[in-house]
Amino acid sequence: MSIAEQPCYTLINTSQDLEPPTEMQLREDLEKGNDKAKAEALRKLIVMMLNGEKFPSLLMIIIRYVMPSQNHTIKKLLLIFWEIVPKHTGDGKLLQEMILVCDAYRKDLQHPNEFIRGSTLRFLCKLKEPELLEPLMPSIRACIEYRHAYVRRNAVLAIFTIYKNFDFLIPDAPELIGKFLDVEQDMSCRRNAFMMLIHVDQERALNYLSNVIDQVNSFGDILQLVIVELIYKVCHSNPSERARFIRCIYNLLNSSSQAVRYEAAGTLITLSSAPTAVRAASACYIDLIIKESDNNVKLIVLDRLIALKDIAAHERILQELVMDILRVLASPDIEVRKKTLQLSYDLVTSKTINEMVLVLKKEVSKTHNEQDSEDVEKYKQLLVRTLHQCTMKFPDVANTIIPVLIEFLADKNELAALDVLVFIRDVMQKLSNLKDLIVQRLLDICGQIKSVKVLRATLWLLGEYCSSIEDIQNVMTFIRQSLGDLPIVDDEIRRSAGETKDEQDISMSAPVQRLVTADGTYATQSAFMSTNAMDKKTLNGPANDRNRQPSLRTFLLDGDFFIGAALSTSLCKLVIRYMNLENDSIKQNRFCAEAMFIIASILHLGRTSLSSKPMNEDDYDRMLMCVRLLNERLPITFQIFGHDCRTALAEMLTIKAQEQKEIEKKLSKEKAATVEPDDPIRFTQLLSSNEFDEKEDILDLTLKQAIGTIGKKDENIFSSSILSKVTQLTGFSDPVYAEAYVNVNQYDIVLDVLIVNQTSDTLQNLTLELATLGDLKLVEKPPSITMAPHDFTNIKANIKVTSTENGIIFGNIVYDITGSQSDRNCVVLNDIHIDIMDYIVTGICTDNEFRQMWIEFEWENKIVVNTTIRDLHLYLTYLLKSTNMRCLTPEKALSGDCGFMAANLYAKSIFGEDVLANVSIEKSAIHADAPVTGHIRIRAKSQGMALSMGDKINMTQKTGFKGVSLTQK
Amino acid sequence: MVLLAASICTKAGKPLVSRQFVEMTRSRIEGLLASFPKLIGAGKQHTFVETDTVRYVYQPFDKLYMVLLTTKASNILEDLETLRLFSRVIPEYCKTVDEKEVFEHAFELLAAFDEIVALGYKENVNLAQIRTYTEMDSHDERVHDAMRQCQEREAKDRMKQRAKELDLQKRAQRAAGGSKSYGSSTGISSNMYSSSSADKTPDITPTPVTYSTNNTTSTIRPSTTGKAMKLGTKGKNVETFVDQLKSEGEIVANTVPVITGAGGAVTKHKTQSISLPDTEKGEIHLKQEEKLTVRCGRDGGLENLEVHGMIMLRVKSEQYGRILVAVDNKESRNIQLQTHPNIDKKLFTNESLIGLKNADRPFPVNQEVGVLKWRYTSTDSKEIPLTINCWPNETPNGGCDVNIEYELQNRNLVLKDVQISVPLPSGGQTPVIGKIDGDYQFDNRKTTLIWTLPVIDQSNSEGALEFSIRGKSADFFPIQVDFVAETGYCDIKVADVKSVDNRKSVTYSSESQLIVDKYEYV
């Protein structure tokens, strides 16, 4: 067995700057040094051995000179030394010397020092050699009756592991421990003994438990925990016993230890699916979440509740408890709040929605008072989203929610406000009865909006949804007010020239101007606000309202002409609606002219140097188009602006809703147990004893998963056949032929190298020398071997992988030929390339996360598309398949054929690294046969990842097109 | 509830030290630890990460992480508790928590980790217990070692004696031409005393003290009661020094021991018996000493009480060697008395007199010889001389209010220099003392609170101490008590000393004391 396959209990990493001592030095110290020197040498030796070196010659030195020492430190170090030292010779036989060691341990087991006895017993738990354990058995048995609890409890553990591994050594162990348990008083000893019985003799454990079941509540928490474990296990293997223990578990729900309560709640649910039991368990969980201050606990217990919700029968019970769950919102951690909101949203029903909305509204008003921090902002956003979702689910509550939410628009916090706007848009579209109310509210609030993005969206909403003359006129008034005197340019020039009659005007507008021109960022905006506030204080009168810098104009002077473009579109829409409602053509024209005048003023401003940034061409075009539209008044453009826009929006929203529904449906489908036509039907009456057979014990299952004994299932046995991963390392005519099967596990690569001696000589000292390039590390060197003529053998080598990068393994085979005088012979091996695709798995992330990461990641690799594929979709699918990436852009957005395509791709490595890609490809419209062109940009946090992913794509482009063009035919 | 491994990693993700508690391969654990730092997101307010297969629970330090790997079904509450203990262990062994220190103390850390978790299950231990376990300081071992040494010495002495006898025999044979008269005993030798008494209670083996054999009888005065000498703890070298001076005719003032004693009173060694300065001892000096071992449960109840008593006799010159000691035993409890094998047992049982079997021989001169010992054990909680009642109350904010009170049960005793040491949870906190009868000291290094009372007698037979500190109720045990008393625990006294010939009383000096060997509430 190689080191990599043996169980490993200890890891110590050397610090690099330490000079490793030579074997001679170590030998000197171990043989002649005093206790301190010996301990130090032993320490160094252990560290070196843990890092892969071998010192078989020092074994005897240690037995002769170090073992007899009575020094406690040395004794402890020796225990670790014997734990890691190889105990077998190369051919698998036990080393002779170990018998001597064994005798020393027999003495230590009778040592008067209880701690030495105890730690020796603990070491024996890790010993896997029955030959060594056998002579120790009587001493171990004696230790179980020793005075000190420390010795007893370790003795129980030793007996447990020995019995588990080699039950012939101590066949009566369960009986022995059973008796021990009856008389033992110490809590730790009892726990260990009980734990052993659970694993080896459940019957006995059950009997014991039945005897003491009344006292369980008085036991210590560690004992209670294993009792819960026993009940879980027993009920799993033998469900008919369940009835006996429900009462006991229920009692433990009220244990003084929170850990026991948690465990008991989990077990109670598996014991019984009766509503009372589930309710008790869930109540216990909720109580734990509220009472424990630790966020870790809160999150994990919430996960348990979420898992509980996914079981259809239990969901109903949790629905009753939704108000209790909402109490968790008192916790300040954003993650906890997020999970809680999501869970309670999933659980809310028409019965509880009103109460829930009340609670959420209260939370919203609380956030207004809280200090602004990043988390509070995010929390507000979460609350808005949840309320939004609630309204979509239960439209009745909308009119109570809207007033609360509209308040957010005046907030400085853009995150929440933007979400509110999205919410309002949804409501407007779906619940047209609330339109008037919302428009009214928006008109009330729009004067106080401070953020340009919010104002822009609000203007759009007003433009789109105002439907009465009065409203339209109100909007117009608001726009006029917030733009100030028209035309803007003249007004501004007048102001800066100081031609105003009012002196105060000069004093006020001059600093404003300067501030704006100094820098064009938002800082100036706040400067405006403060000037305004100052003005309010000093001037203090309604007469000066007009002179204050109106908000829209501020934005325009800052150079944000996008809002001008949005305003123009909204004005057009308003004009169109006004014309439909108002029959008087004079009024129609006046209104239209006013709108055109506003747009024209903005256009003019954009062409002067008054604003801090010039207007860009897009905004200019857009505004010009609006002017033209109002000027020409063609019915077709009116139709587009007045009607088709809204239809397009409606369509987009329905598609979104559909997608949402599909996802939900998928989830619920996964939830619903699929019964195949040929599944056996189970009758509970007939199946009482083995009902749980198919469910595996979750405790054992997770343990197996964690230590990695459960292998990955091969999804497609043919495509990932072993043969396809065999790499030829040398030529067929080389004296030594070698080929390797590269087996990639999660964190390591196993090379299984087949070596064939093709000569008729015996090859001595044949060594496979390997070296690596990239983030790979050879765990241990393969040993040298001797090969008979025409013999073949297999050598295994383990290589550790720590990150996703293209790795190369290279090396050679060296050997001597018997009897020949020549130097060593050498055969150079072909390189083995490790494919990073083995480490890339498809991941999922939201659009927002993608954008966030796109901004943050430092490394970008731009690859030019170079392919013979002629179809955009085909290219994308090919790319996705060959890189394991997932396309984040929804199917709908990619459908259709317009000659170009843009999509976002995402994947993750098993080491947790993200890799993003953006594909923008096009196809020449003129030549139908032209291949796809464009480029792919890859972004990742680390350079290696971006580079190797790029290499991979280049490779697939080079090698892959043949296969694809074939399929195309 | 299965903890897979406990590791210390650098922030960059290099595992420094890791201990696995279940069987797993090296590549697996290294892989898991390597992927850990990449999984931690920044700015999270929780300290666990889950993957498909395992859960990491961690605690960040300055430059390092303490990570526990658990299964996903593991009990998070329990794991967090364990993690807290693990993170408290690290500063215990490393002065600064950084890579170098951790590497230097890797083995100590591994040993401590082993004590916390057994086969993936948490053990019920606290920091103080871990310290005891890793220090491996065993009382049993000391006893065993002492016993072995005694046996070795005894064997050596026997050998010497035998050699001497053979030598004598040879010489006699040579001189007298074969008269075989070596049957006569050489009397009581201190060697025999020490060896025989060491068999059972090697702890209190009287060590033979050599005094100057100078017979300057004129300077010796009969001793007074010697109450002031109670504090005297001066080393032997001082005593011999003074003796020597006196033998050379110098007059040394008797106040010396008082002065030296006052300074050393605080740090007295409990195992070192206190004895009168040599000048205060009479020609015949009797020393009565009792050692008390008490072990009580923290919830009351006596686990074990043991009293070992002994009367030691020292005779300065041969003329006072032939004496009988009258012992007054008023004890009604079941006390096992044992005399030295050379003492006439009949005489003792019938007349309560201690004398040699061979009445013609004197007691050995200038040697302290044990003549009578007794042993008393009990598990009756009424027998505890001083009961301690410790009530820690955990308050909801993680703190603990502790009330300790003592009560003197045996009202006849006058306890002096009482010290009650309460271990405190480590972490550099100072306890806040609420109410206290007496005085206290706070030993920062050992994190113990020492409650001192100069005297406990009938007048202050009860007292209390209140303090509060952050910690758990289990942190405040074991409590250790130390005191000395002049009256014995058992009612056995030396009544008189008589001469063998005329049964007349002879002047003698005596001292009596009760000292604590081990007195603890666990």
PDB file of C-alpha atoms in Angstrom, chain B residues 211-220 243-244 246-249 283 316-317 366:
ATOM      1  CA  TYR B 211      22.754  16.101  64.360  1.00  0.00           C
ATOM      2  CA  SER B 212      26.055  17.093  65.720  1.00  0.00           C
ATOM      3  CA  THR B 213      27.060  14.571  68.310  1.00  0.00           C
ATOM      4  CA  ASN B 214      28.521  17.219  70.530  1.00  0.00           C
ATOM      5  CA  ASN B 215      27.468  16.665  74.108  1.00  0.00           C
ATOM      6  CA  THR B 216      27.301  20.232  75.307  1.00  0.00           C
ATOM      7  CA  THR B 217      24.565  19.491  77.783  1.00  0.00           C
ATOM      8  CA  SER B 218      25.126  22.644  79.787  1.00  0.00           C
ATOM      9  CA  THR B 219      23.819  24.889  77.025  1.00  0.00           C
ATOM     10  CA  ILE B 220      20.677  22.917  76.468  1.00  0.00           C
ATOM     11  CA  ASP B 243      24.021  24.169  65.569  1.00  0.00           C
ATOM     12  CA  GLN B 244      27.545  24.401  64.386  1.00  0.00           C
ATOM     13  CA  LYS B 246      26.646  26.843  69.036  1.00  0.00           C
ATOM     14  CA  SER B 247      28.973  23.957  69.182  1.00  0.00           C
ATOM     15  CA  GLU B 248      31.731  26.470  68.657  1.00  0.00           C
ATOM     16  CA  GLY B 249      30.568  28.419  71.661  1.00  0.00           C
ATOM     17  CA  GLU B 283      16.637  16.031  75.590  1.00  0.00           C
ATOM     18  CA  LYS B 316      19.624  13.426  72.409  1.00  0.00           C
ATOM     19  CA  SER B 317      21.856  11.394  74.632  1.00  0.00           C
ATOM     20  CA  ASN B 366      20.052  11.673  67.851  1.00  0.00           C
TER      21      ASN B 366
END
